[in-house]
Tab-separated table of C-alpha atoms in Angstrom:
chain	number	residue	atom	x	y	z
A	1	MET	CA	-0.487	0.157	-0.103
A	2	ARG	CA	3.273	2.024	-0.504
A	3	PRO	CA	2.580	4.958	-2.108
A	4	PRO	CA	3.961	5.982	-5.286
A	5	HIS	CA	7.329	6.198	-6.056
A	6	ARG	CA	10.796	6.203	-7.537
A	7	PHE	CA	12.784	3.081	-7.618
A	8	GLY	CA	15.819	1.822	-10.012
A	9	LEU	CA	14.316	-0.671	-13.285
A	10	PHE	CA	17.084	-3.494	-12.637
A	11	SER	CA	15.326	-4.032	-9.342
A	12	LEU	CA	12.514	-6.137	-10.395
A	13	PRO	CA	12.462	-9.411	-10.823
A	14	LEU	CA	10.949	-9.230	-14.512
A	15	MET	CA	13.791	-6.831	-15.918
A	16	SER	CA	17.087	-8.566	-13.874
A	17	PHE	CA	17.911	-10.370	-16.387
A	18	PRO	CA	18.802	-10.814	-20.366
A	19	ALA	CA	15.104	-10.614	-23.082
A	20	ARG	CA	16.492	-13.611	-24.961
A	21	PHE	CA	16.098	-16.000	-21.703
A	22	ALA	CA	12.764	-15.045	-21.103
A	23	GLY	CA	10.430	-16.777	-23.320
A	24	PRO	CA	8.137	-15.728	-26.449
A	25	ALA	CA	6.183	-12.697	-25.208
A	26	LEU	CA	2.540	-13.255	-26.133
A	27	THR	CA	2.835	-16.472	-23.962
A	28	ASP	CA	5.223	-15.163	-21.451
A	29	GLU	CA	2.573	-15.026	-17.589
A	30	ASP	CA	5.616	-12.780	-16.578
A	31	VAL	CA	5.270	-10.558	-19.407
A	32	GLN	CA	1.850	-10.517	-19.713
A	33	LEU	CA	0.349	-10.630	-16.132
A	34	ALA	CA	2.718	-7.341	-15.200
A	35	LEU	CA	1.982	-5.277	-18.732
A	36	PHE	CA	-1.337	-6.387	-17.946
A	37	VAL	CA	-1.470	-4.440	-14.689
A	38	CYS	CA	-0.161	-1.770	-15.722
A	39	TYR	CA	-3.464	-0.811	-17.883
A	40	GLU	CA	-5.518	-1.857	-15.356
A	41	LEU	CA	-4.189	1.132	-13.824
A	42	HIS	CA	-5.658	3.439	-16.572
A	43	TYR	CA	-9.783	1.766	-16.000
A	44	GLN	CA	-11.210	0.455	-13.434
A	45	GLY	CA	-7.783	-0.104	-11.247
A	46	PHE	CA	-7.491	-1.820	-8.266
A	47	ARG	CA	-8.513	-1.916	-4.658
A	48	GLY	CA	-6.159	-0.497	-2.173
A	49	VAL	CA	-3.679	0.910	-4.833
A	50	ASP	CA	-2.718	4.760	-4.230
A	51	GLU	CA	-4.604	6.203	-8.041
A	52	ARG	CA	-1.078	8.467	-8.703
A	53	TRP	CA	0.459	4.952	-9.782
A	54	GLU	CA	-1.530	5.436	-13.430
A	55	TRP	CA	0.943	7.796	-14.200
A	56	ASN	CA	3.714	6.987	-12.025
A	57	PRO	CA	7.302	7.611	-14.724
A	58	SER	CA	9.346	5.062	-12.867
A	59	LEU	CA	6.509	2.569	-14.099
A	60	LEU	CA	5.748	4.266	-17.147
A	61	GLU	CA	9.471	3.225	-17.595
A	62	VAL	CA	8.390	-0.202	-16.962
A	63	ARG	CA	5.891	-0.559	-18.623
A	64	GLU	CA	7.389	1.593	-22.034
A	65	ILE	CA	10.079	-1.467	-21.807
A	66	LEU	CA	7.032	-4.642	-22.173
A	67	GLU	CA	5.451	-3.330	-24.407
A	68	THR	CA	8.892	-3.568	-26.488
A	69	ARG	CA	8.839	-6.963	-26.169
A	70	PHE	CA	5.180	-6.884	-26.446
A	71	GLU	CA	5.281	-5.421	-29.574
A	72	GLU	CA	8.032	-7.387	-30.889
A	73	GLY	CA	5.887	-10.476	-29.378
A	74	LEU	CA	3.191	-9.414	-31.913
A	75	ALA	CA	5.788	-8.610	-34.746
A	76	GLN	CA	6.996	-12.380	-34.817
A	77	ALA	CA	3.674	-13.796	-34.870
A	78	VAL	CA	1.376	-11.917	-37.647
A	79	SER	CA	1.782	-12.056	-41.125
A	80	CYS	CA	0.386	-8.974	-42.961
A	81	PRO	CA	0.035	-7.914	-46.634
A	82	PRO	CA	1.101	-5.008	-47.495
A	83	ALA	CA	-1.390	-1.776	-47.843
A	84	SER	CA	-0.076	-1.520	-51.683
A	85	ARG	CA	-1.917	-4.262	-52.996
A	86	PHE	CA	-4.856	-3.274	-51.801
A	87	GLY	CA	-7.303	-0.811	-53.548
A	88	ASP	CA	-10.107	-1.329	-51.136
A	89	THR	CA	-9.828	-0.895	-47.290
A	90	ARG	CA	-12.770	-3.269	-46.876
A	91	HIS	CA	-11.649	-6.109	-49.335
A	92	ALA	CA	-8.625	-5.683	-47.773
A	93	LEU	CA	-10.037	-6.479	-44.661
A	94	ALA	CA	-12.729	-9.045	-46.262
A	95	GLU	CA	-9.426	-10.886	-47.554
A	96	LEU	CA	-7.705	-10.990	-44.034
A	97	VAL	CA	-10.982	-11.924	-42.209
A	98	ALA	CA	-11.413	-15.047	-44.784
A	99	ALA	CA	-7.990	-16.064	-45.169
A	100	ALA	CA	-7.914	-16.099	-41.450
A	101	GLU	CA	-7.351	-19.953	-39.771
A	102	GLY	CA	-7.471	-21.795	-36.697
A	103	PRO	CA	-9.196	-23.957	-34.430
A	104	GLU	CA	-13.096	-23.869	-34.574
A	105	LEU	CA	-13.662	-23.511	-31.286
A	106	SER	CA	-16.803	-22.247	-31.566
A	107	VAL	CA	-18.541	-25.275	-33.645
A	108	PHE	CA	-16.901	-27.940	-31.209
A	109	LEU	CA	-18.914	-25.539	-27.855
A	110	GLN	CA	-21.848	-25.587	-29.723
A	111	ARG	CA	-21.355	-29.149	-30.637
A	112	GLN	CA	-19.711	-30.909	-27.748
A	113	ALA	CA	-18.855	-28.694	-25.276
A	114	ASP	CA	-19.646	-29.775	-21.951
A	115	LEU	CA	-21.066	-27.743	-18.823
A	116	ALA	CA	-17.447	-27.425	-17.228
A	117	GLN	CA	-15.193	-26.973	-20.890
A	118	PHE	CA	-18.053	-23.283	-21.745
A	119	ARG	CA	-17.652	-22.460	-17.982
A	120	GLU	CA	-13.736	-21.951	-18.474
A	121	PHE	CA	-14.340	-20.422	-22.393
A	122	VAL	CA	-16.372	-18.079	-20.101
A	123	ALA	CA	-13.874	-17.585	-18.297
A	124	HIS	CA	-11.441	-16.211	-20.613
A	125	ARG	CA	-13.333	-14.744	-22.479
A	126	SER	CA	-14.668	-12.190	-18.471
A	127	ILE	CA	-11.426	-10.643	-18.729
A	128	TYR	CA	-12.753	-8.309	-21.588
A	129	HIS	CA	-16.063	-8.809	-21.646
A	130	LEU	CA	-15.843	-7.392	-17.936
A	131	LYS	CA	-14.759	-4.421	-19.977
A	132	GLU	CA	-16.786	-4.658	-23.322
A	133	ALA	CA	-15.249	-2.020	-25.313
A	134	ASP	CA	-14.365	0.499	-22.591
A	135	PRO	CA	-10.449	-0.288	-25.032
A	136	HIS	CA	-12.033	0.843	-28.418
A	137	THR	CA	-14.060	4.051	-26.755
A	138	TRP	CA	-10.308	5.622	-26.232
A	139	GLY	CA	-10.137	6.263	-30.096
A	140	ILE	CA	-13.804	8.592	-30.276
A	141	PRO	CA	-11.594	11.977	-29.180
A	142	ARG	CA	-8.851	10.455	-31.620
A	143	LEU	CA	-11.035	10.820	-35.166
A	144	ARG	CA	-12.871	13.268	-37.162
A	145	GLY	CA	-15.919	13.134	-38.987
A	146	ARG	CA	-16.912	9.944	-40.321
A	147	PRO	CA	-15.198	7.652	-38.362
A	148	LYS	CA	-15.400	8.960	-35.222
A	149	ALA	CA	-18.497	9.285	-36.276
A	150	ALA	CA	-19.056	5.298	-37.281
A	151	LEU	CA	-16.703	4.624	-33.910
A	152	VAL	CA	-19.776	6.117	-31.568
A	153	GLU	CA	-22.226	4.413	-32.982
A	154	ILE	CA	-20.999	1.057	-32.856
A	155	GLN	CA	-19.933	2.732	-28.883
A	156	SER	CA	-22.807	3.502	-28.113
A	157	ASP	CA	-24.493	0.524	-29.013
A	158	GLU	CA	-22.343	-1.504	-26.946
A	159	TYR	CA	-22.944	0.430	-24.345
A	160	GLY	CA	-26.190	-0.316	-24.082
A	161	GLY	CA	-27.409	2.869	-25.782
A	162	GLY	CA	-27.884	4.348	-22.773
A	163	ARG	CA	-29.458	1.908	-20.711
A	164	PRO	CA	-27.252	-0.240	-18.025
A	165	GLY	CA	-29.358	-2.874	-18.086
A	166	ARG	CA	-28.679	-3.568	-22.069
A	167	MET	CA	-24.568	-2.457	-21.805
A	168	HIS	CA	-22.775	-5.354	-23.181
A	169	SER	CA	-20.332	-5.715	-20.509
A	170	GLU	CA	-24.113	-5.779	-17.560
A	171	LEU	CA	-25.964	-8.646	-19.867
A	172	PHE	CA	-22.493	-11.115	-20.092
A	173	ARG	CA	-22.592	-10.171	-16.392
A	174	THR	CA	-26.167	-11.788	-16.483
A	175	THR	CA	-25.157	-14.635	-18.896
A	176	MET	CA	-22.229	-15.223	-15.885
A	177	ARG	CA	-24.581	-15.438	-13.165
A	178	GLY	CA	-26.440	-17.733	-15.496
A	179	LEU	CA	-23.987	-21.205	-15.810
A	180	GLY	CA	-23.272	-19.810	-11.607
A	181	MET	CA	-20.161	-17.914	-11.672
A	182	ASP	CA	-18.363	-15.669	-10.384
A	183	ASP	CA	-19.050	-12.362	-12.185
A	184	SER	CA	-16.831	-9.779	-10.412
A	185	TYR	CA	-14.692	-7.894	-12.135
A	186	GLY	CA	-11.880	-9.808	-12.435
A	187	ALA	CA	-12.772	-13.121	-11.171
A	188	TYR	CA	-10.684	-14.848	-12.598
A	189	LEU	CA	-7.236	-13.094	-13.117
A	190	GLU	CA	-5.372	-15.189	-11.127
A	191	ARG	CA	-6.372	-18.173	-13.577
A	192	VAL	CA	-6.070	-17.144	-17.427
A	193	PRO	CA	-3.221	-17.703	-19.056
A	194	ALA	CA	-1.108	-15.616	-20.953
A	195	ILE	CA	-2.772	-15.258	-24.399
A	196	THR	CA	-5.636	-14.605	-22.894
A	197	LEU	CA	-4.432	-11.217	-20.636
A	198	ALA	CA	-2.446	-10.351	-24.553
A	199	ILE	CA	-6.190	-10.234	-26.442
A	200	SER	CA	-6.711	-7.647	-23.673
A	201	ASN	CA	-3.122	-6.253	-23.440
A	202	ALA	CA	-2.934	-6.193	-27.451
A	203	MET	CA	-6.329	-3.736	-27.587
A	204	SER	CA	-5.270	-1.086	-24.468
A	205	MET	CA	-1.778	-0.591	-26.662
A	206	PHE	CA	-3.492	0.214	-29.925
A	207	GLY	CA	-5.872	2.533	-27.819
A	208	LEU	CA	-3.708	4.375	-25.669
A	209	HIS	CA	-1.186	5.371	-28.411
A	210	ARG	CA	-2.439	7.113	-30.422
A	211	ARG	CA	0.993	6.122	-32.892
A	212	HIS	CA	-1.685	3.219	-32.624
A	213	LEU	CA	-4.640	4.600	-33.754
A	214	GLY	CA	-4.860	2.764	-37.539
A	215	ALA	CA	-4.570	-0.828	-35.435
A	216	LEU	CA	-7.275	-0.150	-32.807
A	217	LEU	CA	-8.776	1.025	-35.648
A	218	GLY	CA	-8.712	-2.407	-37.490
A	219	HIS	CA	-8.568	-4.604	-35.183
A	220	LEU	CA	-12.475	-3.478	-33.791
A	221	ALA	CA	-13.096	-3.960	-37.291
A	222	ALA	CA	-11.602	-7.618	-37.650
A	223	PHE	CA	-13.201	-8.144	-34.062
A	224	GLU	CA	-16.295	-7.471	-35.354
A	225	MET	CA	-16.459	-9.233	-38.573
A	226	THR	CA	-15.496	-12.533	-37.463
A	227	SER	CA	-18.180	-11.843	-34.035
A	228	SER	CA	-21.711	-12.763	-35.470
A	229	ILE	CA	-21.471	-16.410	-36.686
A	230	PRO	CA	-19.213	-17.413	-33.744
A	231	ASN	CA	-21.943	-16.069	-31.395
A	232	GLY	CA	-24.794	-17.796	-33.036
A	233	CYS	CA	-22.754	-21.402	-32.233
A	234	TYR	CA	-22.340	-20.138	-28.181
A	235	SER	CA	-26.223	-19.178	-27.746
A	236	ARG	CA	-26.951	-22.627	-29.328
A	237	ALA	CA	-23.892	-23.902	-26.978
A	238	VAL	CA	-25.459	-22.137	-24.168
A	239	ARG	CA	-29.489	-23.683	-24.683
A	240	ARG	CA	-28.022	-26.982	-25.313
A	241	LEU	CA	-26.553	-26.528	-21.817
A	242	GLY	CA	-29.080	-25.664	-20.393
A	243	GLY	CA	-29.334	-22.289	-19.820
A	244	ASP	CA	-32.674	-19.607	-20.411
A	245	GLU	CA	-32.603	-16.788	-22.286
A	246	ASP	CA	-30.969	-14.652	-20.162
A	247	THR	CA	-28.138	-16.102	-19.942
A	248	ALA	CA	-28.021	-17.071	-23.593
A	249	ARG	CA	-29.064	-13.108	-24.173
A	250	PHE	CA	-25.530	-11.547	-24.686
A	251	TYR	CA	-24.396	-13.633	-27.826
A	252	ASP	CA	-27.694	-13.541	-28.995
A	253	GLU	CA	-26.880	-9.512	-29.138
A	254	HIS	CA	-24.296	-10.560	-30.678
A	255	VAL	CA	-25.843	-12.264	-33.222
A	256	GLN	CA	-27.621	-8.922	-34.899
A	257	ALA	CA	-25.470	-5.683	-33.455
A	258	ASP	CA	-21.994	-7.612	-34.683
A	259	ALA	CA	-24.293	-8.583	-38.620
A	260	VAL	CA	-24.106	-4.541	-39.118
A	261	HIS	CA	-21.055	-2.995	-36.338
A	262	GLU	CA	-18.931	-4.863	-38.927
A	263	GLN	CA	-19.836	-2.873	-42.197
A	264	VAL	CA	-20.102	0.175	-39.825
A	265	ALA	CA	-16.514	-1.099	-39.422
A	266	ALA	CA	-14.851	-2.156	-41.835
A	267	HIS	CA	-16.329	1.011	-44.484
A	268	ASP	CA	-17.169	4.342	-42.601
A	269	LEU	CA	-14.994	4.021	-39.501
A	270	CYS	CA	-12.291	1.840	-41.220
A	271	GLY	CA	-12.735	2.817	-45.124
A	272	GLY	CA	-13.116	6.417	-43.990
A	273	PHE	CA	-10.626	6.675	-41.812
A	274	VAL	CA	-7.830	5.824	-45.065
A	275	ALA	CA	-9.318	8.681	-46.537
A	276	GLN	CA	-7.900	11.018	-44.264
A	277	TYR	CA	-4.881	9.055	-43.956
A	278	PRO	CA	-4.314	6.723	-47.021
A	279	SER	CA	-0.665	5.903	-46.233
A	280	ARG	CA	-1.313	4.937	-42.554
A	281	ALA	CA	-3.591	1.841	-44.540
A	282	GLY	CA	-1.122	-0.743	-43.488
A	283	ASP	CA	-1.437	0.297	-38.955
A	284	VAL	CA	-5.513	-0.397	-40.337
A	285	LEU	CA	-4.751	-3.855	-41.842
A	286	TYR	CA	-1.827	-4.242	-39.074
A	287	GLY	CA	-3.953	-4.278	-35.884
A	288	ALA	CA	-6.498	-6.363	-37.958
A	289	ALA	CA	-4.545	-9.325	-38.376
A	290	CYS	CA	-2.614	-8.894	-34.555
A	291	GLY	CA	-6.198	-9.953	-33.505
A	292	LEU	CA	-7.346	-12.180	-36.165
A	293	ALA	CA	-3.667	-13.909	-34.926
A	294	LEU	CA	-4.592	-14.014	-31.088
A	295	ASP	CA	-7.754	-15.143	-31.297
A	296	ARG	CA	-6.170	-18.346	-33.181
A	297	LEU	CA	-3.446	-18.643	-30.483
A	298	PHE	CA	-6.037	-18.208	-27.870
A	299	ALA	CA	-8.464	-21.596	-29.759
A	300	GLU	CA	-5.300	-23.299	-30.079
A	301	HIS	CA	-4.177	-23.545	-26.487
A	302	VAL	CA	-8.630	-23.641	-25.670
A	303	MET	CA	-8.734	-27.171	-27.901
A	304	GLY	CA	-4.582	-28.065	-27.212
A	305	SER	CA	-5.513	-28.718	-23.700
A	306	TRP	CA	-9.206	-29.709	-23.966
A	307	GLY	CA	-7.617	-32.188	-26.250
A	308	ARG	CA	-5.565	-33.897	-23.776
A	309	GLY	CA	-7.589	-33.875	-21.491
A	310	VAL	CA	-6.685	-30.814	-19.642
A	311	SER	CA	-7.745	-27.293	-18.069
A	312	SER	CA	-7.562	-24.505	-19.813
A	313	LEU	CA	-6.617	-22.489	-16.967
A	314	ARG	CA	-3.630	-22.480	-14.778
A	315	GLY	CA	-4.590	-23.274	-11.362
A	316	ALA	CA	-4.289	-27.041	-9.731
A	317	ASP	CA	-8.372	-27.232	-8.321
A	318	THR	CA	-9.351	-26.896	-11.945
A	319	THR	CA	-13.849	-26.587	-10.969
A	320	ILE	CA	-15.329	-23.112	-12.116
A	321	GLY	CA	-18.973	-21.860	-11.970
A	322	THR	CA	-21.465	-24.188	-8.750
């Protein structure tokens, strides 16, 4: 509970060894958790932690080191075609999405997953969905004109159009309660692996840095363009496993809303942004490619764990829910 203070970087265990001895950044538990904690200070923070830590210079230096490693890890994992190949941002995004590969996690959840496995999936997703839309909202004050209006349109839906009970984060809480899970913010933070944190960290990094604005918008577009069909699978999975209408509503909402959002995100948001800043088309595609790559790695982790008959979560006690 110490107040913000200056500290030496290399007095920290995470910084005291050469980077070459650390594991890949995207799956490095220490890197991803430390980075998540740094970013969380910009959201709801932590009980008992002085809010002045948010802008403490020493901590920002640590965050910069972590972000450098994270960006290097993303660059190694992501294959993105040159923007010059595409004359239309919307079509370029569609090609990226169509070419994305990975295990059919949503289909497995719909058809085969048991309740324990579906709860695990929800525990992973709670890291983002309980603050759904917040990372991308950082982009609003950095935009102007058509792309700004497009982002506001999307985010307004995410926040329930001003109705608290319709906020997507609140709908997800209802889903968690319906599954007998703890719906408190960050309840499963200690249980999720690095790749789950990396998904959230990428959004936060893109959102908090002006230089990543294009990547933030591309990430959101890919997120929306790959959402509607999987959420239909999740909705059917909930019902197959005995969930009621309230428990499935979060997924039902995304089937409808994201079918509209993907058009707004690809055409008005990203297309409008690239029309204003043609040289940043590559940034948009890179952000989309990062989102798709992280989702693939996440699905590989979850399906690989289940294929080996083990939990996809950390910790010896793998029971989630009642």
